[in-house]
Each structure stands twice: as structure tokens, then as C-alpha cells.
Amino acid sequence: MPSTPSLPAVAGKFSAFKDFCGKAWALTAPYFRSEDKWKARGLLLAIVLLNLGAVYMLVLLNDWNRVFYDAVQEKNQPVFWVQLGRFTYLAFAFIIIAVYRSYLTQLLQIRWRAWMTAHYLQRWLANHAFYKMELARYAESGSHPATPDNPDQRLQEDLNLFTGYTLSLSMGLLNAVVTLLSFVGILWSLSGPFAFSLGGSSFNIPGFMVWMAVLYCVVGSVITHYIGRPQIKLNFMQQRYEADFRHHLVRVREYSESIALDKGEAVERTQLDTRFSAVLGNYLSLIKKQKNLSWFTNFFGQAAVVFPFIVAAPRFFSGAIQLGQLMQIASAFGRVQDSLSWFVDNYASLAAWRATTDRLTSFEESFKALAQSERAQSAINTVATGDATSALATQDLTLALPTGTVLLANVSLHADAGDNVLLKGPSGSGKSTLFRAFAGIWPFSRGRTSLPGNTMFIPQRPYFPDGRLRDALAYPQPATTYSDEALRQALTDALLPQLADLLDEEDAWSQKLSGGEQQRLAIARVFLKNPTWLFADEATSALDEAAEKTLYERLLARIQKAGGAMVSIAHRPAVAAFHGRQWEMEKLPEGSPALYQLKQTRI
């Protein structure tokens, strides 16, 4: 037997419940205040009215029970057939209400989900939030707020579950409350008083069946909560483990060639088995808890079927009530009991809904934390975009890793148009991180950076969307921005003439093309878009020397013609010939304020 909770414990639970309701409302309210609010509110009102109509039909059917069964008991054939006819149109009306209630609920749910998905996608993709959240996962403990795991699951599965559960549970609760209010008066008037003697005194309890229904359901709800409470955490963890398992499956698919070449199947199998074991172990714990709850809820539901007959049987056999009234009492008791048992019947769904709400709330909090972090840094970390002929400049730039380790401290750089710069340094020294700071996407930096206009970056791992080749080449602009002739010429200039006739072919280009072909396709984008300033991060590392020389000559000619400059990261000595200046990352002694310093020289 659980111990009686103290007043502070009850107050704490109430506070936690109030806090959860606030979180659920914070997730729900924006849609019903959005630009789609009138359609949303109209659909919600229609669903509420249909729920009220369904309850009204149940009241009519309850009254039908009394008349019909009295006719059966009295063998009154005319009334029997009339009541069968009445049942036909009552049932038909109830079916219509039920169908449209279900349809409109599903329609509101999908519209709500579509709005929330668009809302969160916009926030996730705006201002590089998706990138910064991923980086923050590896931040130094305590220096940055915890970020949500698997945002893809939040956007795909959790939004679907939240909207579905919120509508079904809220409408179910509304239906239960209205049903209770509609039938409790009927049951009160039908149940009659319960008289008994105790200690020489007589007692009379009016509306005895109502009090029995309340007592029955209150006891059932309390027991259900204590049995089912562990499901809340288990549901939360189940969604996380499922997402981790799915995420690793996707990574195996994306890196299938590398894994196959390394013969890493056994390692990946171990990794997948570990993640699936977590899924399986948590799920087994969950179904054990669900089994315990099912034992009680099924017993509770089956006992409720005969409970009103047992209580009302003495009055029926004494002749105080007819068969019709007995059936009406049983029906009304069932409706009241179902209403009061809403918590019992929906506990599993409530546990899943709470877990989903908590996951979405943490996702929402990560957006707020990111915005606060950006506001705090905005005064010291800005990127000013000038015209194409302006200079690249940094002032007191400090770069750090997500772990908090400082790479560079108080660096001031300057490069004018025509100053082609080679950035060198040991692997892992932060050369690519410096490029990210130039681009304004690295959140772990301080200082001021001025970036020229019409600038283009070639990352170490260029991204190509699946689909038509023309879309992969023009990305992120629409392919219709460029003529077929321009697209083919860019491919030819990038030493990819074999692809020039495949513009409308659809494929997974990141998987189909070799590393060298992917680098040349990224360079083809440069030839297509003609930037004034170019930042190339190991853009030709997978090419042979002849192809590298040809492409750098063409890139440099384009940049010089545009009146801009090129900044490259490269390890091959041959690349230095295309640059006039060099920035080199030099290791500093231990105890220095940073790991590296930047040495600037002429080539």
C-alpha cells in the first residue's frame, strides 16, 4: 500500500501538473492565434458542437432504453415496433455525427500539424539554427544549454503525436465532462435513496448510484495513477532510443561505401545492436508496466458492466422498478462511470502525450536559449557585408572549439581585392573553423569580421541534394535561374563534360559521384555563379595535379576578371603558386592564451 502523501508532496505534484499544463498550452496556443486562426477555431467549434450533439443522442438513446424494454416486459407489440423505428433514425443520426466528428478532428489535426511543422522548420533553418544546435551538442558542459537529441524526430514524429494526442484527449475530456453533466441527473433521479440502519440509527442516502459511481471511479483513478506512473518516463525514453537507432541506420546508408571499404560491417552491427538493445530493453520495461495497468483497467471495466445490476437488483426484484428502468439505470450508470473513468481509460495515452510534450518543450527551449546566446554575442561578434570590391577584415577575432578550447586569440587580418591568400596549418588546427567565422556561422567566436559581397564558399564536403543533376548544380538557387547552355558550360569548364547531357537525370549524386567528381561539381557551381570572392576549403584535394592546376588557373582567371580575391585552404605545395600571400597557423607553447597564432607572410 502506498503511503499517504504529505501536504508538501501534494503541493509539489500540483505545481508540477500546473507547470506541465502551462507547457502544453504554450505549444497549443500559437496555432489558434496564427494567420490560420479563424479556420482553426471554426473547425474546433464544429468538433465541439458535434461532440455535444453526440452526447445529446446518447441521452435520447438512454430514454429509448426505458421505453423499449418496458414494451418488451409488457409484451406491447405496437410500442415495440414504434421504438425500433425510433431507434433507426436515432442510430442513423448518431452515425452521421460520429463520422463527421472523426473527419473534422482528423482535418484539424493535419492542418495543425502542417502549421506547426512549417513554423518549426522555419525556425530550425533560419539563422543557421540547425547547424548551431548540432554544434552545441558538443559544447563544454555548463557553458551552453543542453540541445535536443534528434531534431528530425521532433519535427516529424513528435509534432504528429502532439497534435493527435492533444485533440483526441481534449475532445475526449470534453465529451466525458458533458456526458457526466448530462447523465448524472438522470442517474440521480432513477437510482432512488438507499436506506440502512447502523448502531440503532437509520440512514437514507439519496442518489445512491451516483455516489457509488463516484467512489468506484475515484478509487480506480488513484490506483491507475500509481500503477501507470512509470510509463511517462519510459515513453519519453522510448522515443529517444527509437530516434537514435533510426539515426544510426541513416548514417550507415549515407556512408555505405566508406564502411564497405573499411570492412566496418562488424563494428556497425555492434553499434546498431547496442542501440536496438536500448530500444528493446526500454520497450520490454514499458510493456511490463502496460501489462500491469491492463490487468487493472480490464478488471475495472469488466466489473463496471455488472456493478449497476448488482446494486439495482434488489429494487427490481422487489417490483419497485420495471425492466426498462433497470436497463436505463444500467445505461446511465455506464455513461457516468465511463465519464468518471476517463483518466483510467486514457492513462497510457496521457503518459505518451506528456512525454511528447516534454520533448517538444525542450526543443522550444533550445530555440529560446539559442536566441538569448546570439543576443548576448551580437555586440561583439558581427558580420558586416559590404560591396564586392571591399576588403576581408577581422578585428580582435577569437576562435574557440565547442569544448571551450581557444584556437586563436585576438587576431586581426586584412585582405584586399587581388590579395589571393593561402591558409596553411597542421590538420585540426582550425583552418576550416576560421572559414566558418568568415562566413558568420561559427557561434564560438568573438570579435568583428567584415566580409565582402558576392562571396562563395566551397566546403570540404559539398552538399548535393538528391534529384535532378541541374538542381544539384544550381543549388541553392532554382535551376530555372540558369539556361541549359550555362549549366553545360559550367560542367565542361569543371572537367565534367560526361555529365553535360545528364542535366535531367535524377540520382543520389553524393553517392553516385566519386570524391573527385564531387569536388569538380562544386567547382562547376563557382563557374556557373561567378562570385567575386571565393573561399575554397581543400577544394581540389581529391584531384590529380594536372586537373588541380587546370581548375585553379580557371578559378583564378574568373576571380581576377571579377576584381575580387581567393582565399584557399590547401596542403599541396603546387597550390601556393596561385596565391601571393600566406596565413599560417603556428602552434603556441603550452600556457598560451590560444593553441595557435596566425603568421602572415608573402609568397
PDB file of C-alpha atoms in Angstrom, residues 337-487:
ATOM      1  CA  GLN A 337     -18.869   5.601 -14.907  1.00  0.00           C
ATOM      2  CA  ASP A 338     -17.264   5.967 -18.366  1.00  0.00           C
ATOM      3  CA  SER A 339     -17.047   9.730 -17.857  1.00  0.00           C
ATOM      4  CA  LEU A 340     -15.518   9.458 -14.410  1.00  0.00           C
ATOM      5  CA  SER A 341     -13.174   6.715 -15.687  1.00  0.00           C
ATOM      6  CA  TRP A 342     -11.745   8.896 -18.465  1.00  0.00           C
ATOM      7  CA  PHE A 343      -8.458   9.179 -16.562  1.00  0.00           C
ATOM      8  CA  VAL A 344      -8.282   5.402 -16.092  1.00  0.00           C
ATOM      9  CA  ASP A 345      -9.109   4.602 -19.717  1.00  0.00           C
ATOM     10  CA  ASN A 346      -6.673   7.160 -21.163  1.00  0.00           C
ATOM     11  CA  TYR A 347      -3.730   6.870 -18.798  1.00  0.00           C
ATOM     12  CA  ALA A 348      -1.426   5.250 -21.373  1.00  0.00           C
ATOM     13  CA  SER A 349      -2.268   7.954 -23.908  1.00  0.00           C
ATOM     14  CA  LEU A 350      -1.767  10.649 -21.272  1.00  0.00           C
ATOM     15  CA  ALA A 351       1.671   9.228 -20.446  1.00  0.00           C
ATOM     16  CA  ALA A 352       2.672   9.241 -24.129  1.00  0.00           C
ATOM     17  CA  TRP A 353       1.263  12.771 -24.583  1.00  0.00           C
ATOM     18  CA  ARG A 354       3.219  14.070 -21.609  1.00  0.00           C
ATOM     19  CA  ALA A 355       6.443  12.515 -22.914  1.00  0.00           C
ATOM     20  CA  THR A 356       5.873  14.073 -26.341  1.00  0.00           C
ATOM     21  CA  THR A 357       5.051  17.456 -24.807  1.00  0.00           C
ATOM     22  CA  ASP A 358       8.234  17.366 -22.730  1.00  0.00           C
ATOM     23  CA  ARG A 359      10.317  16.580 -25.823  1.00  0.00           C
ATOM     24  CA  LEU A 360       8.768  19.414 -27.825  1.00  0.00           C
ATOM     25  CA  THR A 361       9.146  21.767 -24.877  1.00  0.00           C
ATOM     26  CA  SER A 362      12.874  21.030 -24.712  1.00  0.00           C
ATOM     27  CA  PHE A 363      13.044  21.702 -28.467  1.00  0.00           C
ATOM     28  CA  GLU A 364      11.268  25.033 -27.937  1.00  0.00           C
ATOM     29  CA  GLU A 365      13.581  25.923 -25.064  1.00  0.00           C
ATOM     30  CA  SER A 366      16.616  25.240 -27.239  1.00  0.00           C
ATOM     31  CA  PHE A 367      15.395  27.863 -29.723  1.00  0.00           C
ATOM     32  CA  LYS A 368      14.973  30.393 -26.918  1.00  0.00           C
ATOM     33  CA  ALA A 369      18.393  29.577 -25.461  1.00  0.00           C
ATOM     34  CA  LEU A 370      19.972  29.963 -28.886  1.00  0.00           C
ATOM     35  CA  ALA A 371      18.303  33.342 -29.389  1.00  0.00           C
ATOM     36  CA  GLN A 372      19.488  34.531 -25.964  1.00  0.00           C
ATOM     37  CA  SER A 373      23.029  33.377 -26.751  1.00  0.00           C
ATOM     38  CA  GLU A 374      23.008  35.242 -30.060  1.00  0.00           C
ATOM     39  CA  ARG A 375      21.734  38.421 -28.403  1.00  0.00           C
ATOM     40  CA  ALA A 376      24.480  38.171 -25.808  1.00  0.00           C
ATOM     41  CA  GLN A 377      27.132  37.824 -28.502  1.00  0.00           C
ATOM     42  CA  SER A 378      25.706  40.307 -31.010  1.00  0.00           C
ATOM     43  CA  ALA A 379      27.646  43.245 -29.589  1.00  0.00           C
ATOM     44  CA  ILE A 380      30.998  41.540 -30.018  1.00  0.00           C
ATOM     45  CA  ASN A 381      30.539  39.094 -32.867  1.00  0.00           C
ATOM     46  CA  THR A 382      29.124  40.653 -36.019  1.00  0.00           C
ATOM     47  CA  VAL A 383      29.486  40.091 -39.736  1.00  0.00           C
ATOM     48  CA  ALA A 384      29.160  43.190 -41.914  1.00  0.00           C
ATOM     49  CA  THR A 385      28.641  42.514 -45.619  1.00  0.00           C
ATOM     50  CA  GLY A 386      29.994  45.227 -47.916  1.00  0.00           C
ATOM     51  CA  ASP A 387      30.237  45.515 -51.696  1.00  0.00           C
ATOM     52  CA  ALA A 388      32.161  43.066 -53.833  1.00  0.00           C
ATOM     53  CA  THR A 389      35.312  45.197 -54.028  1.00  0.00           C
ATOM     54  CA  SER A 390      35.627  45.814 -50.275  1.00  0.00           C
ATOM     55  CA  ALA A 391      38.170  44.028 -48.123  1.00  0.00           C
ATOM     56  CA  LEU A 392      38.063  40.984 -45.907  1.00  0.00           C
ATOM     57  CA  ALA A 393      38.969  42.126 -42.410  1.00  0.00           C
ATOM     58  CA  THR A 394      38.838  40.867 -38.843  1.00  0.00           C
ATOM     59  CA  GLN A 395      39.418  42.799 -35.629  1.00  0.00           C
ATOM     60  CA  ASP A 396      40.237  41.112 -32.302  1.00  0.00           C
ATOM     61  CA  LEU A 397      38.862  37.813 -33.587  1.00  0.00           C
ATOM     62  CA  THR A 398      38.933  34.971 -31.071  1.00  0.00           C
ATOM     63  CA  LEU A 399      38.008  31.443 -32.128  1.00  0.00           C
ATOM     64  CA  ALA A 400      37.153  28.578 -29.800  1.00  0.00           C
ATOM     65  CA  LEU A 401      36.034  24.988 -30.179  1.00  0.00           C
ATOM     66  CA  PRO A 402      32.629  23.832 -28.864  1.00  0.00           C
ATOM     67  CA  THR A 403      34.537  22.343 -25.921  1.00  0.00           C
ATOM     68  CA  GLY A 404      35.757  25.827 -24.943  1.00  0.00           C
ATOM     69  CA  THR A 405      39.358  25.363 -26.121  1.00  0.00           C
ATOM     70  CA  VAL A 406      40.652  28.601 -27.685  1.00  0.00           C
ATOM     71  CA  LEU A 407      42.207  28.156 -31.131  1.00  0.00           C
ATOM     72  CA  LEU A 408      43.088  31.758 -31.976  1.00  0.00           C
ATOM     73  CA  ALA A 409      43.032  34.837 -29.759  1.00  0.00           C
ATOM     74  CA  ASN A 410      42.647  38.496 -30.771  1.00  0.00           C
ATOM     75  CA  VAL A 411      43.568  38.017 -34.428  1.00  0.00           C
ATOM     76  CA  SER A 412      43.382  40.952 -36.847  1.00  0.00           C
ATOM     77  CA  LEU A 413      43.513  40.100 -40.555  1.00  0.00           C
ATOM     78  CA  HIS A 414      43.133  42.122 -43.727  1.00  0.00           C
ATOM     79  CA  ALA A 415      42.921  41.106 -47.383  1.00  0.00           C
ATOM     80  CA  ASP A 416      42.067  43.444 -50.258  1.00  0.00           C
ATOM     81  CA  ALA A 417      40.693  42.586 -53.675  1.00  0.00           C
ATOM     82  CA  GLY A 418      43.518  40.965 -55.638  1.00  0.00           C
ATOM     83  CA  ASP A 419      45.216  39.597 -52.488  1.00  0.00           C
ATOM     84  CA  ASN A 420      44.912  35.862 -53.122  1.00  0.00           C
ATOM     85  CA  VAL A 421      45.691  34.171 -49.802  1.00  0.00           C
ATOM     86  CA  LEU A 422      46.766  30.622 -48.945  1.00  0.00           C
ATOM     87  CA  LEU A 423      45.770  29.462 -45.451  1.00  0.00           C
ATOM     88  CA  LYS A 424      48.077  26.728 -44.150  1.00  0.00           C
ATOM     89  CA  GLY A 425      48.483  24.839 -40.931  1.00  0.00           C
ATOM     90  CA  PRO A 426      48.515  21.389 -39.321  1.00  0.00           C
ATOM     91  CA  SER A 427      45.416  19.230 -39.682  1.00  0.00           C
ATOM     92  CA  GLY A 428      42.940  20.076 -36.949  1.00  0.00           C
ATOM     93  CA  SER A 429      44.461  23.480 -36.252  1.00  0.00           C
ATOM     94  CA  GLY A 430      41.214  25.302 -37.059  1.00  0.00           C
ATOM     95  CA  LYS A 431      41.627  26.437 -40.671  1.00  0.00           C
ATOM     96  CA  SER A 432      38.095  25.381 -41.603  1.00  0.00           C
ATOM     97  CA  THR A 433      36.834  26.944 -38.369  1.00  0.00           C
ATOM     98  CA  LEU A 434      38.376  30.270 -39.430  1.00  0.00           C
ATOM     99  CA  PHE A 435      36.466  29.992 -42.722  1.00  0.00           C
ATOM    100  CA  ARG A 436      33.261  29.392 -40.772  1.00  0.00           C
ATOM    101  CA  ALA A 437      33.959  32.517 -38.749  1.00  0.00           C
ATOM    102  CA  PHE A 438      34.465  34.466 -42.008  1.00  0.00           C
ATOM    103  CA  ALA A 439      31.074  33.175 -43.180  1.00  0.00           C
ATOM    104  CA  GLY A 440      29.445  34.225 -39.900  1.00  0.00           C
ATOM    105  CA  ILE A 441      28.149  30.781 -38.966  1.00  0.00           C
ATOM    106  CA  TRP A 442      30.592  29.855 -36.180  1.00  0.00           C
ATOM    107  CA  PRO A 443      28.912  30.639 -32.839  1.00  0.00           C
ATOM    108  CA  PHE A 444      32.005  30.082 -30.689  1.00  0.00           C
ATOM    109  CA  SER A 445      33.813  33.228 -31.796  1.00  0.00           C
ATOM    110  CA  ARG A 446      34.188  36.828 -30.693  1.00  0.00           C
ATOM    111  CA  GLY A 447      35.387  39.929 -32.473  1.00  0.00           C
ATOM    112  CA  ARG A 448      34.392  41.733 -35.631  1.00  0.00           C
ATOM    113  CA  THR A 449      34.514  40.412 -39.181  1.00  0.00           C
ATOM    114  CA  SER A 450      33.840  42.323 -42.381  1.00  0.00           C
ATOM    115  CA  LEU A 451      33.036  40.102 -45.363  1.00  0.00           C
ATOM    116  CA  PRO A 452      32.850  41.390 -48.964  1.00  0.00           C
ATOM    117  CA  GLY A 453      29.725  40.951 -51.035  1.00  0.00           C
ATOM    118  CA  ASN A 454      29.186  38.352 -53.795  1.00  0.00           C
ATOM    119  CA  THR A 455      31.147  35.778 -51.825  1.00  0.00           C
ATOM    120  CA  MET A 456      31.048  31.999 -52.263  1.00  0.00           C
ATOM    121  CA  PHE A 457      32.409  29.203 -50.077  1.00  0.00           C
ATOM    122  CA  ILE A 458      33.420  25.693 -51.195  1.00  0.00           C
ATOM    123  CA  PRO A 459      33.354  23.465 -48.063  1.00  0.00           C
ATOM    124  CA  GLN A 460      35.408  20.312 -47.640  1.00  0.00           C
ATOM    125  CA  ARG A 461      32.251  18.228 -48.014  1.00  0.00           C
ATOM    126  CA  PRO A 462      29.973  19.943 -50.525  1.00  0.00           C
ATOM    127  CA  TYR A 463      26.292  19.110 -50.309  1.00  0.00           C
ATOM    128  CA  PHE A 464      24.295  17.901 -53.309  1.00  0.00           C
ATOM    129  CA  PRO A 465      20.551  17.331 -52.984  1.00  0.00           C
ATOM    130  CA  ASP A 466      19.105  14.115 -54.391  1.00  0.00           C
ATOM    131  CA  GLY A 467      17.164  14.659 -57.596  1.00  0.00           C
ATOM    132  CA  ARG A 468      17.988  16.129 -60.981  1.00  0.00           C
ATOM    133  CA  LEU A 469      21.596  16.980 -61.775  1.00  0.00           C
ATOM    134  CA  ARG A 470      20.606  20.502 -62.807  1.00  0.00           C
ATOM    135  CA  ASP A 471      19.190  21.095 -59.316  1.00  0.00           C
ATOM    136  CA  ALA A 472      22.357  19.769 -57.664  1.00  0.00           C
ATOM    137  CA  LEU A 473      24.471  22.070 -59.847  1.00  0.00           C
ATOM    138  CA  ALA A 474      22.398  25.226 -59.331  1.00  0.00           C
ATOM    139  CA  TYR A 475      21.835  24.649 -55.583  1.00  0.00           C
ATOM    140  CA  PRO A 476      20.676  26.628 -53.642  1.00  0.00           C
ATOM    141  CA  GLN A 477      19.208  28.701 -56.478  1.00  0.00           C
ATOM    142  CA  PRO A 478      16.436  27.216 -58.631  1.00  0.00           C
ATOM    143  CA  ALA A 479      17.762  25.519 -61.748  1.00  0.00           C
ATOM    144  CA  THR A 480      15.461  27.717 -63.834  1.00  0.00           C
ATOM    145  CA  THR A 481      17.712  30.668 -62.924  1.00  0.00           C
ATOM    146  CA  TYR A 482      20.235  29.392 -65.472  1.00  0.00           C
ATOM    147  CA  SER A 483      19.985  28.304 -69.089  1.00  0.00           C
ATOM    148  CA  ASP A 484      20.836  24.772 -70.138  1.00  0.00           C
ATOM    149  CA  GLU A 485      23.765  26.181 -72.104  1.00  0.00           C
ATOM    150  CA  ALA A 486      25.168  27.862 -68.977  1.00  0.00           C
ATOM    151  CA  LEU A 487      24.751  24.675 -66.951  1.00  0.00           C
TER     152      LEU A 487
END
